[in-house]
XYZ file of C-alpha atoms in Angstrom:
312
model
C 126.450 148.073 74.358
C 124.344 150.997 75.396
C 124.996 154.165 73.499
C 125.407 157.764 74.408
C 122.918 160.332 73.131
C 122.918 160.422 69.368
C 120.982 160.154 66.144
C 118.824 157.037 66.225
C 118.896 156.547 62.446
C 122.674 156.436 62.556
C 122.534 154.092 65.560
C 120.226 151.747 63.645
C 122.750 151.541 60.822
C 125.432 150.653 63.358
C 123.387 147.771 64.676
C 122.892 146.350 61.214
C 126.603 146.137 60.348
C 128.031 143.020 62.023
C 131.474 143.719 60.546
C 131.662 147.002 62.445
C 130.428 145.324 65.626
C 133.051 142.612 65.252
C 135.855 145.079 64.528
C 134.899 147.373 67.407
C 134.557 144.436 69.799
C 137.972 143.092 68.810
C 139.738 146.443 69.223
C 137.948 147.000 72.539
C 139.073 143.573 73.694
C 142.692 144.274 72.750
C 142.601 147.599 74.582
C 141.138 145.911 77.662
C 143.866 143.253 77.598
C 146.557 145.911 77.479
C 145.085 147.722 80.477
C 144.333 144.630 82.549
C 147.234 142.244 81.898
C 149.497 143.471 84.754
C 146.808 142.799 87.369
C 145.961 139.484 85.726
C 149.608 138.459 86.110
C 149.481 139.427 89.789
C 146.255 137.434 90.231
C 147.865 134.302 88.774
C 150.931 134.713 91.008
C 148.670 134.864 94.095
C 146.662 131.826 92.995
C 149.688 129.654 92.231
C 150.978 128.152 95.535
C 154.541 128.153 94.158
C 154.580 131.967 94.007
C 151.753 133.173 96.281
C 153.931 133.596 99.400
C 156.455 135.806 97.619
C 154.205 138.867 97.869
C 152.529 140.642 100.796
C 149.865 142.420 98.745
C 148.742 143.534 95.304
C 150.963 146.584 94.942
C 153.893 144.809 96.597
C 153.536 142.136 93.921
C 153.491 144.733 91.156
C 156.616 146.491 92.455
C 158.431 143.194 93.093
C 157.715 141.882 89.593
C 158.918 145.142 88.040
C 162.072 145.103 90.178
C 162.944 141.456 89.550
C 161.578 140.877 86.044
C 161.375 144.405 84.628
C 158.154 146.044 83.483
C 157.730 143.457 80.751
C 157.263 140.845 83.485
C 153.779 142.227 84.096
C 152.877 141.407 80.482
C 153.984 137.787 80.427
C 151.461 135.649 78.601
C 149.681 138.490 76.811
C 150.244 137.130 73.286
C 147.919 134.075 73.423
C 144.800 136.061 74.455
C 145.759 138.902 72.117
C 146.095 136.484 69.196
C 142.717 134.848 69.862
C 140.866 138.071 70.686
C 139.101 138.243 67.307
C 138.120 134.557 67.373
C 136.771 134.820 70.916
C 134.755 137.941 70.094
C 133.268 136.212 67.066
C 132.288 133.218 69.179
C 130.778 135.413 71.894
C 128.737 137.410 69.374
C 127.406 134.375 67.508
C 126.702 132.163 70.529
C 124.981 134.929 72.469
C 122.797 135.750 69.478
C 121.806 132.088 69.116
C 121.113 131.539 72.820
C 119.046 134.708 73.141
C 117.007 133.934 70.037
C 116.276 130.451 71.368
C 114.648 131.973 74.466
C 112.520 134.685 72.828
C 108.983 133.992 71.638
C 109.436 136.374 68.694
C 111.929 138.875 67.319
C 110.141 141.815 68.910
C 110.084 140.379 72.457
C 111.996 142.291 75.129
C 114.532 140.006 76.836
C 114.119 139.710 80.578
C 117.106 139.979 82.893
C 116.787 136.246 83.546
C 117.026 135.513 79.821
C 120.000 137.844 79.591
C 121.684 135.984 82.459
C 121.067 132.555 80.900
C 122.272 133.629 77.464
C 125.405 135.147 78.997
C 126.162 132.062 81.108
C 125.744 129.816 78.084
C 127.975 132.071 76.032
C 130.717 131.763 78.625
C 130.544 127.970 78.666
C 130.756 127.779 74.868
C 133.581 130.313 74.890
C 135.648 127.923 77.024
C 136.461 126.121 73.769
C 138.663 129.085 72.859
C 139.621 130.435 76.289
C 140.899 127.154 77.775
C 143.982 126.663 75.555
C 144.568 130.408 75.448
C 144.564 130.764 79.230
C 146.529 127.558 79.764
C 149.459 128.940 77.775
C 149.056 132.405 79.333
C 148.962 131.091 82.896
C 151.946 128.785 82.383
C 153.917 131.799 81.131
C 152.741 134.083 83.942
C 153.595 131.564 86.640
C 157.222 131.292 85.526
C 159.731 133.674 87.055
C 161.947 133.287 83.985
C 160.425 134.212 80.606
C 159.554 131.663 77.923
C 158.031 132.417 74.527
C 154.486 131.447 73.560
C 155.817 129.115 70.847
C 158.117 127.358 73.305
C 155.319 126.935 75.822
C 152.936 125.550 73.191
C 155.576 123.082 72.017
C 156.279 122.014 75.593
C 152.595 121.347 76.383
C 151.966 119.433 73.149
C 155.135 117.354 73.542
C 154.133 116.349 77.070
C 150.389 115.744 76.607
C 149.480 116.143 72.950
C 146.753 118.428 71.586
C 144.409 117.304 74.376
C 146.829 118.856 76.830
C 145.764 122.305 75.623
C 142.305 121.671 77.083
C 143.449 120.911 80.599
C 141.047 122.692 82.976
C 138.214 123.115 80.460
C 135.522 122.208 83.016
C 136.752 124.747 85.565
C 137.126 127.322 82.776
C 133.549 126.771 81.620
C 132.220 127.072 85.169
C 134.246 130.241 85.702
C 132.983 131.735 82.465
C 129.344 131.297 83.454
C 130.175 134.613 85.107
C 129.251 136.158 81.755
C 125.678 135.686 82.950
C 126.216 137.951 85.951
C 128.306 140.258 83.787
C 125.599 140.896 81.191
C 122.872 140.927 83.856
C 124.644 143.630 85.882
C 125.485 145.693 82.810
C 121.935 145.642 81.469
C 120.359 146.222 84.898
C 122.571 149.262 85.467
C 121.752 150.681 82.030
C 118.033 150.141 82.572
C 118.277 151.920 85.901
C 119.671 155.037 84.229
C 117.421 155.004 81.173
C 114.224 153.718 79.673
C 114.973 151.183 76.929
C 113.403 151.692 73.507
C 113.155 148.321 71.776
C 112.382 148.948 68.137
C 114.302 146.152 66.448
C 114.874 142.410 66.758
C 116.261 141.575 70.166
C 117.769 138.319 68.884
C 120.870 140.292 67.963
C 123.580 140.681 70.594
C 124.077 144.331 69.708
C 120.334 144.897 70.048
C 119.758 143.102 73.329
C 122.800 143.623 75.525
C 125.667 145.531 73.997
C 123.728 147.979 71.884
C 122.293 151.439 71.735
C 118.823 150.392 72.812
C 119.163 152.894 75.625
C 120.094 156.527 75.668
C 122.730 156.499 78.378
C 125.217 159.269 79.191
C 128.899 158.359 79.127
C 129.376 158.384 82.938
C 126.505 155.903 83.366
C 127.826 153.765 80.523
C 131.262 153.558 82.109
C 129.726 152.871 85.523
C 127.700 150.014 84.020
C 130.887 148.512 82.586
C 132.650 148.709 85.944
C 129.680 147.203 87.809
C 129.436 144.396 85.236
C 133.113 143.539 85.601
C 132.910 143.318 89.396
C 129.681 141.267 89.326
C 131.037 138.846 86.753
C 134.116 138.044 88.819
C 132.603 137.906 92.305
C 130.029 135.268 91.365
C 132.461 132.727 89.902
C 135.905 133.676 91.229
C 136.464 130.437 93.218
C 136.362 128.510 89.939
C 139.095 130.789 88.596
C 141.315 129.786 91.523
C 140.590 126.108 90.819
C 141.268 126.619 87.105
C 144.620 128.250 87.821
C 145.641 125.419 90.171
C 144.719 122.805 87.558
C 146.444 124.587 84.699
C 149.668 125.323 86.571
C 150.143 121.602 87.281
C 150.857 118.915 84.704
C 148.581 115.954 84.038
C 151.089 113.629 85.719
C 150.560 115.509 88.993
C 146.806 114.770 88.955
C 145.687 111.286 90.009
C 142.687 111.294 87.681
C 144.831 111.984 84.631
C 144.702 114.566 81.883
C 141.196 114.961 80.554
C 138.678 113.714 83.095
C 137.058 117.151 83.234
C 134.638 117.278 86.140
C 136.533 114.588 88.039
C 139.726 116.622 88.029
C 137.810 119.781 88.993
C 135.998 118.156 91.933
C 139.128 116.448 93.215
C 141.068 119.709 92.999
C 138.334 121.587 94.904
C 138.362 118.934 97.635
C 142.159 118.980 97.832
C 142.392 122.773 98.054
C 139.639 122.969 100.690
C 141.277 120.244 102.808
C 144.812 121.629 102.569
C 144.220 125.384 102.713
C 140.649 126.089 103.834
C 137.831 128.007 102.190
C 139.537 131.406 102.220
C 142.010 130.322 99.556
C 139.196 130.264 96.988
C 139.218 134.065 97.107
C 142.985 134.479 96.832
C 143.827 137.009 94.136
C 140.379 138.640 94.219
C 141.721 142.101 95.124
C 143.902 142.589 92.004
C 141.123 141.048 89.905
C 138.522 143.560 91.076
C 141.003 146.437 90.767
C 141.581 145.263 87.207
C 137.895 144.636 86.413
C 136.728 148.220 86.810
C 139.090 150.045 84.396
C 139.215 147.079 81.997
C 135.472 147.005 81.499
C 135.228 150.771 81.353
C 137.797 150.638 78.559
C 135.938 147.778 76.846
C 132.575 149.525 76.691
C 134.063 152.976 76.128
C 136.280 151.800 73.249
C 133.420 149.918 71.621
C 131.173 152.969 71.701
C 133.902 155.333 70.510
C 134.811 153.136 67.539
C 131.251 152.410 66.407
C 130.310 156.094 66.540
C 133.544 157.253 64.882
C 133.051 154.832 61.968
C 129.330 155.402 61.569
């Protein structure tokens, strides 16, 4: 992540401590989840046909959920992503580093925005290994009007479909998470617009190429870059999120192609949704998602910077 003005020697030490990067990224991710979960719950309710017609708009959904399910209803399903936050951050850091290094001719090469996009998209697809079971449990909990614990939901899924059942929707999840490419592209492009990058270390490191202090960027620009990145990441792949939600809120027995046919299930679901509800449904739930994306990603980048500089 781009840094605010500060001592470059200290910043260099930050970049060379992967434990600090991992810790800061994990805490930032947990903070972002706390801020964004209510709007994520609303998004899932709009995308699920069983609940989408209950609400007239984003803020009507929020007030209705609070009235009928109490404030805690907005935080249904938060435990699975919170529990896997550290694992997901570790996977993102390591896979991005590998994919960026594979594209660079040498350690001193400056990554292009295209290389940043490709590394980010690849990172998202690899991350689906962790995010698919996490989001399956989360979405099943969010879609229910009556609460059920994470343990109960896990047991229910495994009893019905086995361990493979936890990976229902992995193809749609991977396609959705290619949005990390647009996310990192938009973040880096915004930072480069507000500052001139100074590449003095190996750009094969995630913290050195995308989420680092390679730029001297004031806090307002840093937060703006986070907000822009969040919006860009969602707009480019949001239809796949709708498809993923539809797949994961139905059981394998409700899908003709069975449990784990990946692309076949995804394509058949796209065709079914388009035929039954038209193209506009692929953008259902976008409003609460974009409302959520801006503060969530401001919190993510802001928290990361604050922690790394406080612990320097």
